[in-house]
Amino acid sequence: MKRVLYAAAEGLPYIKSGGLADVIGSLPQCIDHKKYKIAVVLPLYKKIMDKFELEKVGDFPVQSGLINKTAGLYKDSSTGVDYYFIRQDDYFNRDGMYGFADDGERFAFYCKAVLEMLKQLPMKIDIIHTHDWHTGMIPILAKKEYTDKGYTRIKHVFTIHNLAFQGNFPRELMNCFNLDSKYFDNGDLKFDNGMSFMKAAILYADKITTVSNSYAGEILSPEFGERLNETLSYRKDDLWGIVNGIDTDNWNPETDKCLHANYSLRSISGKKKNKLDLQRRLGLREDENVLLMGMVSRLTWQKGASLLIEKMNTIMGQDVQLIILGTGDNYIENQLKRIEYDYPHRAVFYCGYDEALSHSIYAGVDLFLMPSLFEPCGISQLISMRYGTLPLVREVGGLRDTVVPYNEYTKQGTGFTFKNFSGDDFIYMIKYAIEVFYFRKDDWKRMVRNAMKEDVSWLKSALLYDQLYSSL
Ligand code: ADP
């Protein structure tokens, strides 16, 4: 049996800011446990300490370059998989996860601590599966800073959940590691004049994956490659695209405790009750027949906020209602704050992060908007389909791989898609969806059923990870 350690910066049920946490919370449970023993490690943030009772395993020193600190190791096995947590209060006992001036030092420490922690574990690790830039230095450290065989025999898989976040820092951050400076001078770690965690991972992991097939192809091009396309092209034979699934137990309209009324394919009328409840709770005019559109998202330019803002008047000029739940960029938040005044009882912007409300929105709305500029995979469109809410998405990355466009002739489809990142294409597709909703009701119902039947679980993708681990 191979033993795999997942290292990441967030994971459910402990802490979440985006899709990465969904993956870290659900994929480990779906890997074949007869072939692989999986453990996960996360930083111990304040929010986790406040909410969860963890078992203390021990303390260990982490020493590297400028860093000389003690780390605490904690554990929780209540989900059936061992989740480990690295405690270092100077770095992680804060409100929030990222966005601090010392993020480079914090995650340099975390990478080192994950490797030091291996000595504390009751089992030998065969594969470390790192996720996103926060853990990107682990493969090179294990291969080049540690000469001990226990480390050099470990294989490394690195998954890119979003290439736009790269962990690029000034050169001085090299001082946090005991790595020979030749790895900077030869260009491996160098990015502009500083160093890049993401680049290090791309070059030193044995296999690289990203979270959809389309995105795996897109990031080799200058348009989506975030200036790492050449580095990725160099590794393209080791780059796999494996689409994300979702935790279909947690995201299940039949049992979801956050819902006003549970429903399923067989009792789909329950969905309408959620719609009315949502309209009432958020102060919208209660009307089960109006097209209710929704969005649950980080509010960034990646998510297509510019298209939404540009076309807000035209959208709200139609017979529709709109609910947006999200937080992020200040400018976008301020623009969206106006919609409640501009369109009273027809549009709501809930500024913040609210897990329970997100469930109610996925269940209550008819159409879910995701006009992303780029989208490595996207989790929200998968959840929407599971809840019988049709996604309207841009044909990019994982959105293209997971949403089947409506075909008015064959009646196939699980949602609506448009190609170009333009306000006009976006609004064209919204108007088309509105027409289908009001005038081709049977087609709409059929699509809802198609969407709910779609397999959005981890089943197929977990098998691909299985193949990937076996290939190492
Ligand atoms: P990303 O990881 O780029 O943010 P994804 O679509 O992959 O986008 O995943 C986003 C996840 O975060 C989804 O599960 C979505 O429901 C959740 N989410 C995003 N914003 C919020 C919010 N404001 N409140 C609750 N959940 C949110």
Coordinates of N, CA, C and O in Angstrom, one line a residue, residues 10-130:
E10 N -5.6 25.2 2.6 CA -7.0 25.2 3.1 C -7.7 23.9 2.8 O -7.4 23.2 1.8
G11 N -8.7 23.5 3.6 CA -9.5 22.3 3.4 C -10.7 22.2 4.3 O -10.6 22.6 5.4
L12 N -11.8 21.7 3.7 CA -13.0 21.5 4.4 C -12.9 20.2 5.3 O -12.1 19.3 4.9
P13 N -13.5 20.1 6.4 CA -14.5 21.0 6.9 C -13.9 22.1 7.8 O -14.6 22.8 8.5
Y14 N -12.6 22.2 7.8 CA -11.9 23.1 8.7 C -11.9 24.5 8.3 O -12.2 25.4 9.2
I15 N -11.6 24.8 7.1 CA -11.4 26.2 6.7 C -11.5 26.3 5.2 O -11.1 25.4 4.5
K16 N -12.1 27.4 4.7 CA -12.3 27.5 3.2 C -12.4 28.9 2.8 O -13.0 29.8 3.4
S17 N -11.7 29.2 1.6 CA -11.9 30.5 1.0 C -12.4 30.3 -0.4 O -13.0 31.1 -1.0
G18 N -12.1 29.1 -1.0 CA -12.5 28.8 -2.4 C -12.5 27.3 -2.7 O -12.5 26.5 -1.8
G19 N -12.5 27.0 -4.0 CA -12.6 25.7 -4.5 C -11.5 24.7 -4.0 O -11.8 23.5 -3.8
L20 N -10.3 25.2 -3.7 CA -9.3 24.4 -3.2 C -9.7 23.6 -1.9 O -9.4 22.4 -1.8
A21 N -10.4 24.3 -1.1 CA -10.9 23.7 0.2 C -11.9 22.6 -0.1 O -11.9 21.6 0.6
D22 N -12.7 22.8 -1.1 CA -13.7 21.7 -1.4 C -12.9 20.5 -1.8 O -13.2 19.4 -1.5
V23 N -11.9 20.7 -2.7 CA -11.1 19.5 -3.2 C -10.4 18.8 -2.0 O -10.4 17.6 -1.9
I24 N -9.7 19.6 -1.2 CA -8.9 19.0 -0.1 C -9.9 18.3 0.9 O -9.5 17.3 1.6
G25 N -11.1 18.8 1.0 CA -12.1 18.1 1.9 C -12.7 16.9 1.4 O -13.2 16.0 2.1
S26 N -12.7 16.7 0.0 CA -13.5 15.6 -0.5 C -12.6 14.6 -1.3 O -12.9 13.4 -1.2
L27 N -11.6 15.0 -2.0 CA -10.9 14.0 -2.8 C -10.2 12.9 -1.9 O -10.3 11.7 -2.3
P28 N -9.6 13.3 -0.8 CA -8.9 12.2 0.0 C -9.8 11.1 0.4 O -9.4 9.9 0.4
Q29 N -11.1 11.4 0.6 CA -12.0 10.3 1.0 C -12.4 9.4 -0.2 O -12.8 8.3 0.0
C30 N -12.2 9.9 -1.4 CA -12.6 9.1 -2.6 C -11.5 8.3 -3.3 O -11.8 7.5 -4.2
I31 N -10.3 8.5 -2.8 CA -9.2 7.7 -3.4 C -9.3 6.2 -2.8 O -9.7 6.1 -1.6
D32 N -9.0 5.2 -3.6 CA -9.2 3.9 -3.1 C -8.4 3.6 -1.9 O -7.1 3.5 -2.0
H33 N -9.0 3.4 -0.8 CA -8.3 3.2 0.5 C -7.7 1.8 0.7 O -6.9 1.6 1.6
K34 N -8.0 0.9 -0.3 CA -7.3 -0.4 -0.2 C -5.9 -0.3 -0.8 O -5.0 -1.0 -0.5
K35 N -5.8 0.7 -1.7 CA -4.5 0.8 -2.4 C -3.6 1.9 -1.8 O -2.4 1.9 -1.9
Y36 N -4.3 2.9 -1.2 CA -3.6 4.1 -0.7 C -4.0 4.5 0.6 O -5.2 4.5 0.9
K37 N -3.1 4.8 1.5 CA -3.4 5.4 2.8 C -3.2 6.9 2.6 O -2.1 7.3 2.3
I38 N -4.2 7.7 2.8 CA -4.1 9.1 2.6 C -4.1 9.9 4.0 O -4.9 9.6 4.8
A39 N -3.2 10.8 4.1 CA -3.3 11.8 5.2 C -3.2 13.2 4.6 O -2.7 13.4 3.5
V40 N -3.6 14.2 5.4 CA -3.7 15.5 4.9 C -3.0 16.4 5.9 O -3.1 16.2 7.1
V41 N -2.3 17.5 5.5 CA -1.8 18.4 6.4 C -2.1 19.9 6.0 O -2.1 20.2 4.8
L42 N -2.5 20.6 7.0 CA -2.9 22.0 6.8 C -2.3 22.9 7.9 O -1.9 22.4 8.9
P43 N -2.1 24.2 7.6 CA -1.7 25.1 8.7 C -2.8 25.2 9.8 O -4.0 25.2 9.4
L44 N -2.4 25.4 11.0 CA -3.4 25.5 12.1 C -3.7 27.0 12.2 O -3.1 27.7 13.0
Y45 N -4.7 27.5 11.5 CA -5.1 28.9 11.6 C -6.0 29.1 12.9 O -6.6 28.2 13.4
K46 N -6.1 30.4 13.3 CA -6.9 30.7 14.5 C -8.3 30.2 14.4 O -8.9 29.6 15.3
K47 N -8.9 30.4 13.2 CA -10.3 29.9 13.0 C -10.5 28.4 13.2 O -11.5 28.0 13.8
I48 N -9.5 27.6 12.9 CA -9.6 26.2 13.1 C -9.5 25.9 14.6 O -10.2 25.1 15.2
M49 N -8.5 26.6 15.3 CA -8.3 26.4 16.7 C -9.5 26.7 17.5 O -9.9 26.1 18.5
D50 N -10.2 27.8 17.1 CA -11.4 28.3 17.8 C -12.6 27.3 17.7 O -13.4 27.1 18.5
K51 N -12.6 26.6 16.5 CA -13.8 25.8 16.2 C -13.7 24.3 16.4 O -14.6 23.6 16.7
F52 N -12.4 23.7 16.4 CA -12.3 22.3 16.4 C -11.4 21.8 17.6 O -10.5 22.5 17.9
E53 N -11.8 20.7 18.1 CA -11.0 20.1 19.2 C -10.0 19.1 18.5 O -10.4 18.1 18.0
L54 N -8.7 19.4 18.6 CA -7.7 18.6 18.0 C -6.9 17.9 19.0 O -6.7 18.4 20.1
E55 N -6.3 16.7 18.6 CA -5.5 16.0 19.5 C -4.0 16.4 19.2 O -3.6 16.5 18.1
K56 N -3.3 16.7 20.3 CA -1.9 17.1 20.1 C -1.0 15.9 19.9 O -1.1 14.9 20.7
V57 N -0.2 15.9 18.9 CA 0.7 14.8 18.6 C 2.1 15.1 19.2 O 2.8 14.2 19.7
G58 N 2.6 16.3 19.1 CA 3.9 16.6 19.6 C 4.4 18.0 19.1 O 3.7 18.7 18.4
D59 N 5.7 18.3 19.5 CA 6.3 19.5 19.0 C 7.6 19.1 18.2 O 8.2 18.0 18.5
F60 N 8.0 19.9 17.3 CA 9.3 19.6 16.6 C 9.9 20.9 16.1 O 9.2 21.9 15.8
P61 N 11.2 20.9 16.0 CA 11.9 22.2 15.6 C 11.9 22.3 14.1 O 12.0 21.3 13.4
V62 N 11.8 23.5 13.6 CA 11.9 23.8 12.2 C 13.0 24.8 12.0 O 12.9 25.9 12.5
Q63 N 14.1 24.4 11.4 CA 15.2 25.3 11.3 C 15.7 25.3 9.9 O 16.0 24.3 9.3
S64 N 15.7 26.5 9.3 CA 16.2 26.7 8.0 C 16.5 28.1 7.7 O 15.6 29.0 7.9
G65 N 17.7 28.5 7.3 CA 18.0 29.8 7.0 C 17.6 30.7 8.2 O 18.0 30.5 9.3
L66 N 16.8 31.7 7.9 CA 16.5 32.7 9.0 C 15.4 32.1 10.0 O 15.2 32.7 11.0
I67 N 14.8 31.0 9.6 CA 13.7 30.5 10.4 C 14.2 29.5 11.4 O 15.0 28.6 11.1
N68 N 13.9 29.8 12.7 CA 14.3 28.9 13.7 C 13.2 28.9 14.8 O 13.2 29.7 15.7
K69 N 12.2 28.0 14.6 CA 11.0 28.1 15.4 C 10.5 26.6 15.7 O 10.9 25.7 15.1
T70 N 9.7 26.6 16.7 CA 9.1 25.3 17.1 C 7.7 25.2 16.4 O 6.9 26.2 16.4
A71 N 7.4 24.0 15.9 CA 6.0 23.8 15.3 C 5.3 22.8 16.2 O 6.0 21.8 16.7
G72 N 4.0 23.0 16.4 CA 3.2 22.0 17.1 C 2.5 21.1 16.1 O 2.1 21.7 15.0
L73 N 2.4 19.8 16.4 CA 1.7 19.0 15.4 C 0.4 18.5 16.1 O 0.4 17.9 17.2
Y74 N -0.8 18.7 15.4 CA -2.1 18.3 15.9 C -2.7 17.4 14.9 O -2.3 17.4 13.7
K75 N -3.8 16.7 15.3 CA -4.4 15.7 14.4 C -5.9 15.7 14.7 O -6.4 15.9 15.8
D76 N -6.7 15.3 13.6 CA -8.1 15.0 13.8 C -8.4 13.9 12.8 O -8.1 14.0 11.6
S77 N -9.0 12.8 13.3 CA -9.3 11.7 12.4 C -10.8 11.5 12.3 O -11.3 10.4 11.9
S78 N -11.6 12.5 12.7 CA -13.1 12.2 12.8 C -13.7 12.1 11.4 O -14.9 11.6 11.3
T79 N -13.1 12.5 10.3 CA -13.7 12.3 9.0 C -13.3 11.0 8.4 O -13.7 10.7 7.2
G80 N -12.5 10.2 9.0 CA -12.1 8.9 8.5 C -10.7 9.0 7.8 O -10.1 8.0 7.5
V81 N -10.3 10.2 7.5 CA -8.9 10.4 7.0 C -8.1 11.2 8.1 O -8.7 12.0 8.8
D82 N -6.8 10.9 8.2 CA -6.1 11.7 9.2 C -5.7 13.0 8.7 O -5.0 13.2 7.7
Y83 N -6.2 14.1 9.4 CA -5.9 15.4 9.0 C -4.9 15.9 10.1 O -5.2 15.9 11.3
Y84 N -3.7 16.4 9.6 CA -2.7 16.9 10.5 C -2.7 18.4 10.4 O -3.1 19.0 9.3
F85 N -2.3 19.1 11.5 CA -2.2 20.6 11.5 C -0.9 21.0 12.1 O -0.5 20.5 13.1
I86 N -0.3 22.0 11.4 CA 0.9 22.5 11.9 C 0.7 23.9 12.6 O 0.1 24.8 12.0
R87 N 1.1 23.9 13.8 CA 0.8 25.1 14.6 C 2.1 25.9 14.8 O 3.1 25.4 15.1
Q88 N 1.9 27.2 14.4 CA 3.0 28.1 14.7 C 2.3 29.5 14.8 O 1.9 30.1 13.8
D89 N 2.1 29.9 16.1 CA 1.2 31.0 16.3 C 1.6 32.3 15.7 O 0.8 33.1 15.3
D90 N 3.0 32.5 15.6 CA 3.5 33.8 15.0 C 3.0 33.9 13.6 O 2.8 35.0 13.1
Y91 N 2.8 32.8 12.9 CA 2.5 32.8 11.5 C 1.0 32.6 11.2 O 0.4 33.2 10.3
F92 N 0.3 31.7 12.0 CA -1.0 31.3 11.6 C -2.1 31.7 12.6 O -3.3 31.5 12.3
N93 N -1.8 32.1 13.8 CA -2.8 32.5 14.8 C -3.3 33.9 14.5 O -3.0 34.8 15.3
R94 N -3.9 34.1 13.4 CA -4.3 35.4 12.9 C -5.7 35.3 12.3 O -6.1 34.2 11.9
D95 N -6.4 36.4 12.2 CA -7.7 36.4 11.5 C -7.4 36.4 10.0 O -6.6 37.3 9.6
G96 N -7.9 35.5 9.3 CA -7.6 35.4 7.9 C -6.5 34.4 7.6 O -5.7 34.0 8.5
M97 N -6.5 34.0 6.3 CA -5.5 33.0 5.9 C -4.3 33.6 5.1 O -3.2 33.2 5.3
Y98 N -4.7 34.4 4.1 CA -3.6 35.0 3.3 C -3.7 36.5 3.2 O -4.7 37.1 3.7
G99 N -2.8 37.0 2.4 CA -2.9 38.5 2.1 C -2.1 39.3 3.1 O -2.3 40.5 3.3
F100 N -1.2 38.6 3.9 CA -0.3 39.3 4.8 C 1.0 39.7 4.2 O 1.5 39.0 3.3
A101 N 1.7 40.7 4.7 CA 3.0 41.1 4.1 C 4.0 40.0 4.2 O 4.9 40.0 3.4
D102 N 3.9 39.2 5.2 CA 4.9 38.1 5.4 C 4.5 36.8 4.9 O 5.0 35.7 5.3
D103 N 3.5 36.8 3.9 CA 3.1 35.5 3.4 C 4.2 34.6 2.9 O 4.2 33.4 3.1
G104 N 5.2 35.2 2.3 CA 6.3 34.4 1.8 C 7.0 33.6 2.9 O 7.2 32.4 2.8
E105 N 7.3 34.4 4.0 CA 8.0 33.7 5.1 C 7.1 32.7 5.8 O 7.5 31.6 6.2
R106 N 5.8 33.0 5.9 CA 4.8 32.1 6.5 C 4.8 30.8 5.8 O 4.8 29.7 6.4
F107 N 4.7 30.8 4.4 CA 4.5 29.6 3.7 C 5.9 28.9 3.4 O 5.9 27.7 3.2
A108 N 7.0 29.7 3.5 CA 8.3 29.0 3.5 C 8.4 28.2 4.7 O 8.9 27.0 4.7
F109 N 8.0 28.7 5.9 CA 8.0 27.9 7.1 C 7.1 26.7 7.0 O 7.5 25.6 7.3
Y110 N 5.9 26.9 6.4 CA 5.0 25.8 6.3 C 5.6 24.6 5.4 O 5.5 23.5 5.8
C111 N 6.2 25.0 4.3 CA 6.9 24.0 3.4 C 7.9 23.2 4.2 O 8.0 22.0 4.1
K112 N 8.8 23.9 4.9 CA 9.8 23.3 5.7 C 9.2 22.4 6.8 O 9.6 21.3 7.0
A113 N 8.2 22.9 7.4 CA 7.5 22.2 8.6 C 6.9 20.9 8.1 O 6.9 19.9 8.8
V114 N 6.3 20.9 6.9 CA 5.7 19.7 6.3 C 6.7 18.6 6.2 O 6.5 17.4 6.6
L115 N 7.9 19.0 5.7 CA 9.0 18.0 5.6 C 9.5 17.5 6.9 O 9.8 16.3 7.1
E116 N 9.7 18.4 7.8 CA 10.2 18.1 9.2 C 9.2 17.2 9.9 O 9.5 16.3 10.7
M117 N 7.9 17.4 9.6 CA 6.8 16.7 10.3 C 6.9 15.2 9.9 O 6.4 14.3 10.7
L118 N 7.4 14.8 8.8 CA 7.4 13.4 8.3 C 8.1 12.5 9.4 O 7.7 11.4 9.6
K119 N 9.1 13.1 10.1 CA 9.8 12.3 11.1 C 8.9 12.0 12.3 O 9.2 11.1 13.1
Q120 N 7.8 12.8 12.4 CA 6.9 12.6 13.6 C 5.8 11.5 13.2 O 5.0 11.1 14.1
L121 N 5.6 11.2 11.9 CA 4.5 10.4 11.5 C 4.8 8.9 11.8 O 5.9 8.4 11.7
P122 N 3.7 8.1 12.1 CA 3.9 6.7 12.4 C 4.1 5.9 11.1 O 4.4 4.7 11.2
M123 N 4.1 6.5 9.9 CA 4.3 5.8 8.7 C 5.2 6.5 7.8 O 5.4 7.8 7.9
K124 N 5.8 5.8 6.9 CA 6.7 6.4 5.8 C 5.8 6.9 4.7 O 4.9 6.2 4.3
I125 N 6.1 8.1 4.2 CA 5.3 8.7 3.1 C 6.0 8.4 1.8 O 7.2 8.6 1.6
D126 N 5.2 7.9 0.8 CA 5.7 7.5 -0.5 C 5.6 8.7 -1.5 O 6.4 8.9 -2.4
I127 N 4.4 9.4 -1.3 CA 4.1 10.4 -2.3 C 3.6 11.7 -1.5 O 2.8 11.5 -0.6
I128 N 4.1 12.8 -1.8 CA 3.6 14.1 -1.3 C 2.8 14.7 -2.4 O 3.4 15.0 -3.5
H129 N 1.5 15.0 -2.2 CA 0.7 15.6 -3.2 C 0.5 17.1 -2.7 O -0.3 17.3 -1.8
T130 N 1.2 18.0 -3.3 CA 1.1 19.4 -2.9 C 0.1 20.1 -3.8 O -0.1 19.7 -5.0

